[in-house]
Coordinates of C-alpha atoms in Angstrom, one line a residue:
X1 CA 133.1 27.1 -98.8
X2 CA 136.5 28.7 -98.9
X3 CA 135.4 31.6 -96.8
X4 CA 133.5 30.0 -93.9
X5 CA 134.6 26.3 -94.4
X6 CA 131.0 25.1 -94.7
X7 CA 131.0 21.6 -96.1
X8 CA 129.1 20.6 -98.1
X9 CA 127.8 23.8 -99.6
X10 CA 124.0 23.6 -99.7
X11 CA 121.9 25.5 -102.2
X12 CA 123.7 27.6 -104.8
X13 CA 127.5 27.3 -105.0
X14 CA 129.6 30.1 -106.5
X15 CA 132.8 29.1 -108.3
X16 CA 135.5 31.7 -109.0
X17 CA 136.2 31.8 -112.7
X18 CA 139.6 33.3 -112.1
X19 CA 141.0 31.0 -109.4
X20 CA 141.6 27.3 -110.0
X21 CA 139.9 26.1 -106.7
X22 CA 137.8 28.7 -104.9
X23 CA 134.1 28.2 -104.0
X24 CA 131.6 30.2 -101.9
X25 CA 128.3 29.4 -100.3
X26 CA 125.4 31.8 -100.9
X27 CA 125.8 33.6 -97.6
X28 CA 129.5 34.4 -98.1
X29 CA 128.8 35.5 -101.7
X30 CA 126.1 37.9 -100.4
X31 CA 128.6 39.1 -97.7
X32 CA 131.0 40.2 -100.5
X33 CA 133.8 37.7 -99.9
X34 CA 136.4 37.3 -102.7
X35 CA 135.9 40.8 -104.2
X36 CA 137.1 41.6 -107.7
X37 CA 136.7 38.1 -109.1
X38 CA 133.7 37.0 -111.2
X39 CA 131.8 34.1 -109.7
X40 CA 129.8 31.5 -111.6
X41 CA 126.6 30.3 -109.9
X42 CA 126.1 26.6 -109.9
X43 CA 122.6 25.6 -108.9
X44 CA 123.2 21.8 -108.7
X45 CA 126.4 19.7 -108.7
X46 CA 127.7 19.4 -112.3
X47 CA 129.3 16.0 -111.6
X48 CA 130.1 13.6 -108.8
X49 CA 133.6 15.0 -108.5
X50 CA 133.6 17.1 -105.3
X51 CA 136.6 19.3 -104.6
X52 CA 137.8 16.8 -101.9
X53 CA 137.4 13.8 -104.2
X54 CA 139.0 15.6 -107.1
X55 CA 142.0 16.6 -104.9
X56 CA 142.3 12.9 -103.8
X57 CA 142.3 11.7 -107.4
X58 CA 144.9 14.3 -108.3
X59 CA 147.2 13.2 -105.5
X60 CA 146.8 9.6 -106.4
X61 CA 147.5 10.4 -110.1
X62 CA 150.7 12.3 -109.1
X63 CA 151.8 9.4 -107.0
X64 CA 151.2 7.0 -109.8
X65 CA 153.0 9.2 -112.2
X66 CA 156.0 9.7 -109.9
X67 CA 156.4 5.9 -109.8
X68 CA 157.1 6.0 -113.5
X69 CA 160.5 7.7 -113.8
X70 CA 160.4 8.3 -117.6
X71 CA 160.4 11.8 -119.0
X72 CA 156.8 12.9 -119.3
X73 CA 157.5 16.2 -121.1
X74 CA 158.2 14.5 -124.4
X75 CA 155.0 12.4 -124.5
X76 CA 152.7 12.8 -127.5
X77 CA 148.9 12.2 -127.3
X78 CA 148.0 11.0 -130.8
X79 CA 144.6 12.0 -132.1
X80 CA 144.0 14.5 -129.4
X81 CA 143.7 18.2 -130.3
X82 CA 143.8 21.2 -127.9
X83 CA 140.3 22.7 -127.9
X84 CA 141.7 26.2 -127.3
X85 CA 144.6 26.6 -129.8
X86 CA 143.9 23.6 -132.1
X87 CA 147.4 22.1 -131.7
X88 CA 147.3 18.4 -132.7
X89 CA 148.6 16.2 -131.4
X90 CA 149.1 17.5 -127.8
X91 CA 152.7 17.1 -126.7
X92 CA 153.7 17.0 -123.1
X93 CA 151.0 17.1 -120.4
X94 CA 147.4 16.9 -121.6
X95 CA 144.6 18.4 -119.5
X96 CA 141.1 16.8 -119.9
X97 CA 138.0 18.4 -118.5
X98 CA 136.1 16.2 -116.1
X99 CA 132.9 18.2 -116.5
X100 CA 132.6 18.6 -120.3
X101 CA 132.0 15.7 -122.7
X102 CA 135.1 16.2 -124.8
X103 CA 137.4 19.1 -123.9
X104 CA 141.2 18.9 -123.8
X105 CA 143.9 21.5 -123.3
X106 CA 147.6 21.5 -124.0
X107 CA 150.0 22.7 -121.2
X108 CA 150.4 26.2 -122.7
X109 CA 146.6 26.8 -122.9
X110 CA 146.1 25.4 -119.4
X111 CA 148.8 27.7 -118.1
X112 CA 147.2 30.7 -119.9
X113 CA 143.9 30.0 -118.0
X114 CA 141.7 28.7 -120.7
X115 CA 138.5 26.9 -119.7
X116 CA 138.2 28.4 -116.2
X117 CA 135.8 27.1 -113.6
X118 CA 136.1 23.4 -114.6
X119 CA 138.3 20.8 -113.0
X120 CA 140.9 19.5 -115.4
X121 CA 142.6 16.1 -115.1
X122 CA 146.3 16.1 -115.9
X123 CA 147.3 13.2 -118.2
X124 CA 151.1 12.8 -118.5
X125 CA 151.2 9.7 -120.7
X126 CA 148.7 8.9 -123.5
X127 CA 148.3 5.3 -122.5
X128 CA 148.0 3.6 -119.1
X129 CA 147.8 6.8 -117.1
X130 CA 145.6 5.0 -114.7
X131 CA 146.6 1.5 -113.6
X132 CA 143.7 -0.8 -112.9
X133 CA 144.4 -0.5 -109.2
X134 CA 144.2 3.3 -109.4
X135 CA 141.0 3.1 -111.5
X136 CA 139.4 0.8 -108.9
X137 CA 140.3 3.2 -106.1
X138 CA 138.8 6.2 -108.1
X139 CA 135.7 4.2 -108.8
X140 CA 135.2 3.3 -105.1
X141 CA 135.7 6.9 -104.1
X142 CA 133.3 8.1 -106.7
X143 CA 130.6 5.7 -105.5
X144 CA 131.2 6.7 -101.9
X145 CA 131.0 10.4 -102.7
X146 CA 127.8 9.8 -104.8
X147 CA 126.2 8.0 -101.8
X148 CA 127.2 10.9 -99.5
X149 CA 125.7 13.5 -101.8
X150 CA 122.4 11.7 -101.2
X151 CA 121.0 13.5 -104.3
X152 CA 118.9 11.4 -106.7
X153 CA 120.5 11.5 -110.1
X154 CA 118.6 8.4 -111.2
X155 CA 116.1 10.5 -113.2
X156 CA 118.8 12.5 -115.0
X157 CA 118.9 12.2 -118.7
X158 CA 122.1 12.8 -120.8
X159 CA 120.7 13.9 -124.2
X160 CA 122.9 13.0 -127.2
X161 CA 125.1 10.7 -125.2
X162 CA 125.2 7.0 -126.0
X163 CA 126.6 4.1 -123.9
X164 CA 129.7 2.8 -125.8
X165 CA 129.1 -0.7 -124.4
X166 CA 125.4 -1.3 -125.1
X167 CA 124.5 1.6 -127.4
X168 CA 121.7 2.8 -125.2
X169 CA 120.8 6.4 -126.1
X170 CA 120.3 8.7 -124.3
X171 CA 122.0 7.5 -121.1
X172 CA 119.6 7.8 -118.2
X173 CA 120.6 7.9 -114.5
X174 CA 124.3 7.7 -113.7
X175 CA 126.7 8.2 -116.5
X176 CA 130.4 7.2 -116.3
X177 CA 132.9 9.1 -118.5
X178 CA 136.4 7.9 -119.1
X179 CA 138.9 10.5 -118.2
X180 CA 141.6 9.0 -120.4
X181 CA 139.8 8.3 -123.7
X182 CA 138.6 11.1 -125.9
X183 CA 134.9 10.0 -126.1
X184 CA 133.9 7.0 -124.1
X185 CA 130.8 6.9 -121.9
X186 CA 129.0 4.1 -120.0
X187 CA 125.5 3.8 -118.6
X188 CA 125.0 2.7 -115.0
X189 CA 124.2 -0.8 -116.1
X190 CA 127.5 -1.3 -118.0

């Protein structure tokens, strides 16, 4: 909670739809913290990316991108369209939603505040944004965070989503979504 620093937030979480990264617990929401901004109630975690984990991934991605000194502004993401303005292909930085199945923004639409309330992963280069080493670190952090959450997601069903490795549909239990590819999902077994 950004008002009382309670971590983790238990029960309902309230996410500001105006600010990029502002959450309140139920008590602070009831006390009127963060006035003038609409808050979205989230009854259960939408994904295993906690704010802390998402920030760590973002820092690692920036570090990895900084190692590559090529100009990132001229990169083109072939076959990827901005879901806000329809521009295709996206040029420059691409922002992929880590909550929605298939939602991408161009830099202009991200700057204009489209798709508020969802964490977006910045992708500078269309290929090899994540080295295998970085992917392994993200995977270990995600598993660790999932174990800390101690919430049983084994019974969760993801209707309309098929595993791209074994074709199991729908995916039941843990689902792994690629943050680089447009539409690639794996079940917990794969």
